[in-house]
CSV table of C-alpha atoms in Angstrom, one decimal:
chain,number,residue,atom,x,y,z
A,508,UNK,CA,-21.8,11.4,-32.9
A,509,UNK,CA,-20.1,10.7,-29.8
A,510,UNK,CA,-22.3,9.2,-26.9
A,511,UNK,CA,-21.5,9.3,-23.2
A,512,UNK,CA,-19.9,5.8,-23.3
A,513,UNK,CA,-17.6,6.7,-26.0
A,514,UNK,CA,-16.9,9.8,-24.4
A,515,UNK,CA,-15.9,8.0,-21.3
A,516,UNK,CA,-13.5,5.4,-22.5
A,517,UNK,CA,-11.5,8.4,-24.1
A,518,UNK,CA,-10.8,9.3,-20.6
A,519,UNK,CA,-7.6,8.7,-18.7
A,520,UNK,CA,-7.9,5.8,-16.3
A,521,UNK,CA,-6.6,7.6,-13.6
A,522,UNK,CA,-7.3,4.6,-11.0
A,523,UNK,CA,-5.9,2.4,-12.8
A,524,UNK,CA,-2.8,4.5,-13.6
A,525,UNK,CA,-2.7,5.1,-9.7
A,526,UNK,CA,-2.7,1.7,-9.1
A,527,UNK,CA,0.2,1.2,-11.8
A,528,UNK,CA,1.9,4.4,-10.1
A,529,UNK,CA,1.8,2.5,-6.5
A,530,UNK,CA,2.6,-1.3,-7.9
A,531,UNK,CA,5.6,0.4,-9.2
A,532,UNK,CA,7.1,2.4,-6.4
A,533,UNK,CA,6.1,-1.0,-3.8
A,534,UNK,CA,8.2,-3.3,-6.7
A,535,UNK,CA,11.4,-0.4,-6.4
A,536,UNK,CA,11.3,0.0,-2.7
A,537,UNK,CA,11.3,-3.8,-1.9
A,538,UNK,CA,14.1,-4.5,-4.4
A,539,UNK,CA,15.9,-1.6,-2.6
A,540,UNK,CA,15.6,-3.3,0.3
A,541,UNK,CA,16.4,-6.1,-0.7
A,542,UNK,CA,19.3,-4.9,-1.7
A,543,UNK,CA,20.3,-3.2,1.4
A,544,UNK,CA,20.4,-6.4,2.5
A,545,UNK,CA,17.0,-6.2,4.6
A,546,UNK,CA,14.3,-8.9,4.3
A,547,UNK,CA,11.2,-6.1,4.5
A,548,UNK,CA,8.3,-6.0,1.9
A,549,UNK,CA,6.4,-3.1,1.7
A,550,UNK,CA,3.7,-4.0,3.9
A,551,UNK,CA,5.8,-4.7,6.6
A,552,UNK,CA,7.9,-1.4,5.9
A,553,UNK,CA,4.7,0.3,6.1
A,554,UNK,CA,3.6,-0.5,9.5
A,555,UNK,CA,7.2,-0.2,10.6
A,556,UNK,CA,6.9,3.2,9.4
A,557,UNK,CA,3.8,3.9,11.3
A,558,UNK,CA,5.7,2.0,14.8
A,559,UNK,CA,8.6,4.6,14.2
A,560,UNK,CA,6.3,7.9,14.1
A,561,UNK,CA,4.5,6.1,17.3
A,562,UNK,CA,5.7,3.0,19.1
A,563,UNK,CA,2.7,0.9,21.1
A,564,UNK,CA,-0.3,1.1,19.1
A,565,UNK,CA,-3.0,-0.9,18.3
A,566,UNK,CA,-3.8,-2.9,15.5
A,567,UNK,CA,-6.8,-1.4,14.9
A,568,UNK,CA,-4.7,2.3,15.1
A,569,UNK,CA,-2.1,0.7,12.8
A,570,UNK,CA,-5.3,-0.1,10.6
A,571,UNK,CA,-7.3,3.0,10.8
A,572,UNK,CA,-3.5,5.1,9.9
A,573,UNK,CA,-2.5,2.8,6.6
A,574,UNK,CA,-6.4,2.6,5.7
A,575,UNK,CA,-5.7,-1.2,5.3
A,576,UNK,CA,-8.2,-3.9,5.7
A,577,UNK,CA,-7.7,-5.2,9.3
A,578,UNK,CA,-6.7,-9.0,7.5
A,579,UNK,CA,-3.8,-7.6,6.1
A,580,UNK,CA,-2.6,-5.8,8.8
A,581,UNK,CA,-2.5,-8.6,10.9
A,582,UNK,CA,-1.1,-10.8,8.8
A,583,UNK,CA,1.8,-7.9,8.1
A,584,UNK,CA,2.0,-8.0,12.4
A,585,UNK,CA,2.7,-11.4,12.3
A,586,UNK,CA,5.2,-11.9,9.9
A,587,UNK,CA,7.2,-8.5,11.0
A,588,UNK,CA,6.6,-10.8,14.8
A,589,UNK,CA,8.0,-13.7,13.0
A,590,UNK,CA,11.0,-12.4,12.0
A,591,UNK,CA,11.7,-10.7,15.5
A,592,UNK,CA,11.0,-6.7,14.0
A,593,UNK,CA,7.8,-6.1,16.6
A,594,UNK,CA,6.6,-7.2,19.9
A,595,UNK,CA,2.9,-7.6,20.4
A,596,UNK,CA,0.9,-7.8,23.8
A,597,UNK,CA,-3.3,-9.3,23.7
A,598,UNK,CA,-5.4,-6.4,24.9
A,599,UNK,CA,-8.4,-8.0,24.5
A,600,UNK,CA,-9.5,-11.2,22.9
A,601,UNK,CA,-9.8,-8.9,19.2
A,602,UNK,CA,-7.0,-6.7,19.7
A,603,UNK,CA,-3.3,-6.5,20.0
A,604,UNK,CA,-1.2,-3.8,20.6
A,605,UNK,CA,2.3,-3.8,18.7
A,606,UNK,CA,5.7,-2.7,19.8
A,607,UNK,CA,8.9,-2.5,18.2
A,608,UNK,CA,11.3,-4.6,19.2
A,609,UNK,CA,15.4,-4.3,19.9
A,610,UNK,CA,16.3,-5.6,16.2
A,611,UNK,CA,13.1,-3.0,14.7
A,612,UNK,CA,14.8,-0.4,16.5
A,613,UNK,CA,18.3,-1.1,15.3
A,614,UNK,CA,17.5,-1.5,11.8
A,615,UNK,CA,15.4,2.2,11.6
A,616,UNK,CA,18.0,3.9,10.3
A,617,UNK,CA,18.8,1.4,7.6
A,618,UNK,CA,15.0,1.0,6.8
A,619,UNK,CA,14.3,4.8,6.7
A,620,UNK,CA,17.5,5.6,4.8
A,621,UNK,CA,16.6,2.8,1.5
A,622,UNK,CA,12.9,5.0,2.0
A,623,UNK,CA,14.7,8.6,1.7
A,624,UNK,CA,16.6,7.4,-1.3
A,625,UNK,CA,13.6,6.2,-2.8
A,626,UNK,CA,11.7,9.1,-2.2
A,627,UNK,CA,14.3,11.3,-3.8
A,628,UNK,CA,14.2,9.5,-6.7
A,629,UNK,CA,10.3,9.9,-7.0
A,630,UNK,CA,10.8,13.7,-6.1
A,631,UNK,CA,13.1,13.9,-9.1
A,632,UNK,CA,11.4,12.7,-11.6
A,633,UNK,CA,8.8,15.4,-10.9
A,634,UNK,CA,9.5,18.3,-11.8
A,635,UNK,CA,10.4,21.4,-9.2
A,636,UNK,CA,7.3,22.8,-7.8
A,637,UNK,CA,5.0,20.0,-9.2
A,638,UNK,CA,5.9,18.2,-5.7
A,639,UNK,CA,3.3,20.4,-4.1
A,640,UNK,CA,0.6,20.3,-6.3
A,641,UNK,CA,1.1,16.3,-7.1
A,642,UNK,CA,0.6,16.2,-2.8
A,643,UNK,CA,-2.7,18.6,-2.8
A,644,UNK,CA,-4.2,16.5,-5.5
A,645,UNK,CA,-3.7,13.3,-4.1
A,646,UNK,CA,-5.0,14.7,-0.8
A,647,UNK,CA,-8.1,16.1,-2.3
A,648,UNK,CA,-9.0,12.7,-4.0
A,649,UNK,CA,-8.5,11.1,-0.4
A,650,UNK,CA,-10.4,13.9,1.6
């Protein structure tokens, strides 16, 4: 007789497979980077990705768009300031808002295109017309 326990653990472990699923694609698009020659971790692409949709936000913005934990955000702000990629201006004694800078503008096109390519090769390991439903499901476990 199965019980509920039993019943449970024959389950996919769908958050843990998720988790795999994002470890994996953060490991590929930091060695791509790498390999383009760009010293850029995922984090930091991340909220360089959020600066290129809209320069001049807030941390807190930057938080509340990557659902990150304000900590790591911050701590991804100040290394991307570190290494001269953003700009950052005190708004008030909690907040900062963050800018990019000359070299984060100049190095867009070299950051977005490693992202493209590794996008395309997520796209194409799924197959055509999966895409859509893949995006729906994830959205509905978000929402």
């Amino acid at each position: 007789m199965k019980t509920k326990t039993s019943t449970a653990y024959a389950m996919p472990n769908v958050g843990c497979m998720i988790g795999k699923v994002y470890q994996k694609l953060t490991s590929q698009l930091e060695a791509a980077l790498k390999e383009a020659g760009l010293d850029i971790t995922a984090s930091e692409y991340l909220v360089l990705r959020v600066l290129y949709n809209r320069d001049g936000l807030q941390q807190c913005e930057i938080v509340d768009t990557l659902g990150k934990d304000k900590a790591s955000v911050c701590r991804t702000v100040a290394a991307l300031a570190r290494k001269g990629l953003v700009d950052t201006e005190q708004v008030s004694h909690k907040c900062l808002r963050v800018w990019l800078s000359l070299l984060g503008r100049d190095l867009q096109p070299a950051i977005l295109a490693v992202a493209c390519e590794r996008h395309q090769a997520l796209v194409s390991v799924v197959p055509d017309g999966d895409m859509e439903v893949f995006v729906r499901v994830l959205n509905q476990i978000l929402d």
